[in-house]
Short mmCIF file of C-alpha atoms in Angstrom, two decimals:
data_model
loop_
_atom_site.label_atom_id
_atom_site.label_comp_id
_atom_site.label_asym_id
_atom_site.label_seq_id
_atom_site.Cartn_x
_atom_site.Cartn_y
_atom_site.Cartn_z
CA MET C 1 203.26 179.81 74.76
CA ILE C 2 202.58 176.43 73.20
CA LEU C 3 200.95 174.67 76.23
CA ALA C 4 198.24 177.21 76.81
CA PRO C 5 196.47 176.66 73.49
CA ARG C 6 196.62 172.88 74.02
CA ARG C 7 194.99 173.23 77.45
CA HIS C 8 192.37 175.42 75.85
CA ARG C 9 191.87 172.81 73.15
CA HIS C 10 191.55 170.01 75.75
CA THR C 11 189.12 172.09 77.80
CA ALA C 12 187.03 172.80 74.71
CA LEU C 13 187.02 169.14 73.80
CA ARG C 14 185.91 168.16 77.31
CA ARG C 15 183.15 170.73 77.21
CA ARG C 16 181.98 169.45 73.83
CA ALA C 17 182.03 165.87 75.11
CA ALA C 18 180.06 166.86 78.18
CA ALA C 19 177.55 168.73 76.03
CA ALA C 20 177.24 165.74 73.71
CA SER C 21 176.67 163.44 76.71
CA ALA C 22 174.04 165.77 78.10
CA ALA C 23 172.33 165.91 74.70
CA ALA C 24 172.37 162.13 74.52
CA LEU C 25 170.76 161.89 77.97
CA VAL C 26 168.04 164.31 76.88
CA LEU C 27 167.37 162.23 73.78
CA LEU C 28 167.25 159.00 75.80
CA SER C 29 164.87 160.64 78.26
CA ALA C 30 162.65 161.81 75.41
CA CYS C 31 162.67 158.35 73.85
CA SER C 32 161.82 156.85 77.22
CA ASP C 33 158.92 159.29 77.62
CA ASN C 34 157.68 158.50 74.12
CA LYS C 35 157.84 154.80 74.81
CA THR C 36 155.88 155.32 78.00
CA ASP C 37 153.25 157.33 76.12
CA GLN C 38 153.03 154.73 73.40
CA SER C 39 152.62 151.96 75.89
CA GLY C 40 149.93 154.07 77.52
CA ASP C 41 148.16 154.30 74.16
CA LYS C 42 148.08 150.53 74.10
CA ASN C 43 146.43 150.40 77.51
CA PRO C 44 143.19 148.34 77.19
CA THR C 45 141.30 151.01 79.11
CA THR C 46 141.93 153.67 76.44
CA ALA C 47 138.58 154.62 74.88
CA VAL C 48 139.84 154.78 71.32
CA THR C 49 141.48 151.36 71.45
CA PRO C 50 139.26 148.84 69.61
CA SER C 51 140.08 146.16 72.16
CA ALA C 52 138.72 148.43 74.90
CA ALA C 53 135.12 147.93 73.68
CA PRO C 54 133.29 145.20 75.64
CA ARG C 55 133.02 142.04 73.63
CA GLN C 56 130.15 139.64 73.74
CA THR C 57 131.23 136.10 74.29
CA PRO C 58 129.69 133.41 72.10
CA GLN C 59 127.84 132.16 75.17
CA THR C 60 126.31 135.60 75.80
CA THR C 61 125.31 136.02 72.16
CA SER C 62 123.77 132.55 72.05
CA ALA C 63 121.85 133.16 75.27
CA ASP C 64 120.43 136.45 73.97
CA ALA C 65 119.45 134.84 70.67
CA ALA C 66 117.77 132.00 72.54
CA GLU C 67 115.76 134.42 74.69
CA LYS C 68 114.68 136.41 71.62
CA ALA C 69 113.53 133.20 69.99
CA ALA C 70 111.57 132.28 73.14
CA VAL C 71 109.88 135.71 73.17
CA LEU C 72 108.83 135.36 69.53
CA ALA C 73 107.65 131.79 70.11
CA SER C 74 105.28 132.99 72.86
CA TYR C 75 104.11 135.94 70.76
CA ASN C 76 103.37 133.73 67.74
CA ALA C 77 101.67 131.11 69.93
CA MET C 78 99.47 133.85 71.38
CA TRP C 79 98.38 134.82 67.88
CA VAL C 80 97.63 131.23 66.92
CA GLU C 81 95.24 131.04 69.87
CA GLN C 82 93.87 134.49 69.14
CA MET C 83 93.01 133.50 65.56
CA LYS C 84 91.16 130.48 66.92
CA ALA C 85 89.08 132.88 69.01
CA TYR C 86 88.50 135.32 66.13
CA ARG C 87 87.20 132.55 63.89
CA LYS C 88 84.33 131.91 66.28
CA ALA C 89 84.16 135.25 68.15
CA ASP C 90 84.79 133.41 71.39
CA ALA C 91 87.94 132.70 73.44
CA ALA C 92 86.46 129.58 75.02
CA GLY C 93 88.51 126.47 74.28
CA THR C 94 91.66 128.43 73.45
CA GLU C 95 94.92 128.71 75.40
CA LEU C 96 95.21 132.48 75.24
CA GLU C 97 95.74 132.75 78.98
CA LYS C 98 98.84 130.57 78.62
CA TYR C 99 100.61 133.23 76.56
CA ALA C 100 98.96 136.57 77.40
CA SER C 101 98.40 138.29 80.75
CA LEU C 102 95.10 139.84 81.79
CA ASP C 103 96.13 143.29 80.56
CA ALA C 104 96.93 142.00 77.08
CA LEU C 105 93.80 139.83 77.02
CA GLY C 106 91.64 142.84 77.80
CA LYS C 107 91.91 144.32 74.30
CA PHE C 108 91.35 140.97 72.62
CA ARG C 109 88.25 140.34 74.70
CA VAL C 110 86.86 143.75 73.74
CA ASP C 111 87.34 142.83 70.07
CA LEU C 112 85.63 139.48 70.57
CA ALA C 113 82.69 141.10 72.36
CA ARG C 114 82.22 143.55 69.48
CA MET C 115 82.41 140.75 66.92
CA LYS C 116 79.83 138.68 68.78
CA LYS C 117 77.49 141.67 69.02
CA ALA C 118 77.88 142.43 65.30
CA GLY C 119 77.56 138.76 64.33
CA THR C 120 80.93 138.57 62.59
CA VAL C 121 83.84 136.18 62.54
CA VAL C 122 87.23 136.17 60.85
CA THR C 123 88.37 134.00 57.98
CA GLY C 124 91.77 133.79 56.34
CA GLU C 125 95.06 134.57 58.02
CA LEU C 126 96.69 137.60 59.58
CA GLY C 127 100.23 138.13 58.37
CA HIS C 128 103.02 138.89 60.84
CA ALA C 129 106.66 139.99 60.76
CA PRO C 130 107.61 140.16 64.47
CA THR C 131 111.08 141.05 65.70
CA VAL C 132 112.73 141.86 69.03
CA PRO C 133 114.76 144.89 67.86
CA ASP C 134 116.21 145.96 71.21
CA GLY C 135 117.10 142.57 72.60
CA VAL C 136 116.23 141.30 76.05
CA ASP C 137 116.56 143.52 79.12
CA THR C 138 117.74 141.50 82.11
CA SER C 139 118.50 144.43 84.43
CA GLY C 140 115.27 144.16 86.44
CA LYS C 141 113.67 141.51 88.59
CA LEU C 142 111.98 140.06 85.51
CA ALA C 143 113.57 139.93 82.07
CA LYS C 144 111.66 142.11 79.59
CA ALA C 145 111.48 142.55 75.84
CA THR C 146 109.57 144.58 73.26
CA VAL C 147 108.14 142.99 70.14
CA SER C 148 107.70 145.05 66.98
CA ASP C 149 105.32 143.58 64.41
CA CYS C 150 103.97 144.46 60.99
CA LEU C 151 100.43 143.14 60.57
CA ASP C 152 99.31 142.22 57.06
CA LEU C 153 95.57 142.23 56.32
CA SER C 154 95.88 141.10 52.70
CA LYS C 155 94.60 137.59 53.57
CA TRP C 156 92.41 138.64 56.50
CA GLN C 157 88.68 138.81 56.05
CA SER C 158 85.84 139.55 58.46
CA VAL C 159 82.44 138.18 57.42
CA TYR C 160 78.86 138.21 58.72
CA VAL C 161 77.99 134.81 60.13
CA LYS C 162 74.39 134.72 58.83
CA THR C 163 75.06 135.85 55.27
CA ASN C 164 78.80 135.05 54.88
CA GLU C 165 79.13 138.49 53.29
CA PRO C 166 82.48 140.24 53.80
CA VAL C 167 82.72 143.22 56.10
CA PRO C 168 84.57 145.97 54.22
CA LEU C 169 87.56 147.56 55.93
CA PRO C 170 87.56 151.33 56.40
CA SER C 171 88.92 153.07 53.32
CA ASP C 172 91.65 154.79 55.33
CA GLN C 173 92.84 151.58 56.98
CA PRO C 174 96.36 150.57 55.84
CA ARG C 175 96.52 146.95 54.75
CA ARG C 176 99.85 146.71 56.56
CA TYR C 177 100.30 148.50 59.87
CA ARG C 178 102.53 148.42 62.96
CA ALA C 179 101.84 146.81 66.30
CA THR C 180 103.95 146.54 69.42
CA ALA C 181 103.86 144.24 72.42
CA THR C 182 105.73 143.97 75.68
CA ALA C 183 106.78 140.65 77.17
CA GLU C 184 108.05 139.52 80.56
CA LYS C 185 109.72 136.28 81.54
CA TRP C 186 107.55 134.68 84.19
CA PRO C 187 108.35 131.44 86.03
CA ASN C 188 106.36 129.48 83.43
CA GLY C 189 107.95 131.24 80.45
CA TRP C 190 107.56 134.43 78.41
CA MET C 191 104.19 136.17 78.70
CA ILE C 192 102.80 138.95 76.53
CA THR C 193 101.79 141.61 79.04
CA ALA C 194 100.60 144.37 76.69
CA TYR C 195 99.60 144.61 73.05
CA THR C 196 99.11 147.85 71.12
CA PRO C 197 98.05 148.07 67.45
CA HIS C 198 99.01 151.24 65.59
CA GLY C 199 96.42 151.18 62.82
CA ASP C 200 97.45 154.59 61.49
CA GLN C 201 101.11 153.63 61.04
CA ALA C 202 101.72 151.80 57.79
CA CYS C 203 104.67 149.43 57.51
#
């Protein structure tokens, strides 16, 4: 009469211990799973992890900055030569072909021909604010870049050669307007391959 309850008590205790052990295993398994998930969150390939984003090395950044500077140097040098031509309505004696390809030169030569026919030349300076907003594209055979410029006519003046009288600008012409150019890196350096003024787009 006395032993039976004790056996029942021992059996109940063993069952409780087994249940507690099983519960502990479940908790350990859950913790293990959570740790696995957390380590997965730290995986460098996870999109939301800041370290997953590609980082530019200082060398890459410096190289891109150097190429941008080279593009702008060629663009500005082209305009120095172009202003020499505008001041006499003639490209002879300039180095335009050193910085601009035939396609880009085509528009400048049309301007010069019109100026010579009208008997006008340019005085003053043309203001610029060129940038290379999208960087340099090196994915193709030739590296390419786009130049965005804001031309400023405030110190630009076209005059008649014979009378030195100024030629008035059209009333609807913005004194500051956008222009774009494309450039390619040729064996001898960056060349301006196309130039497009946007006279109706103020900047």
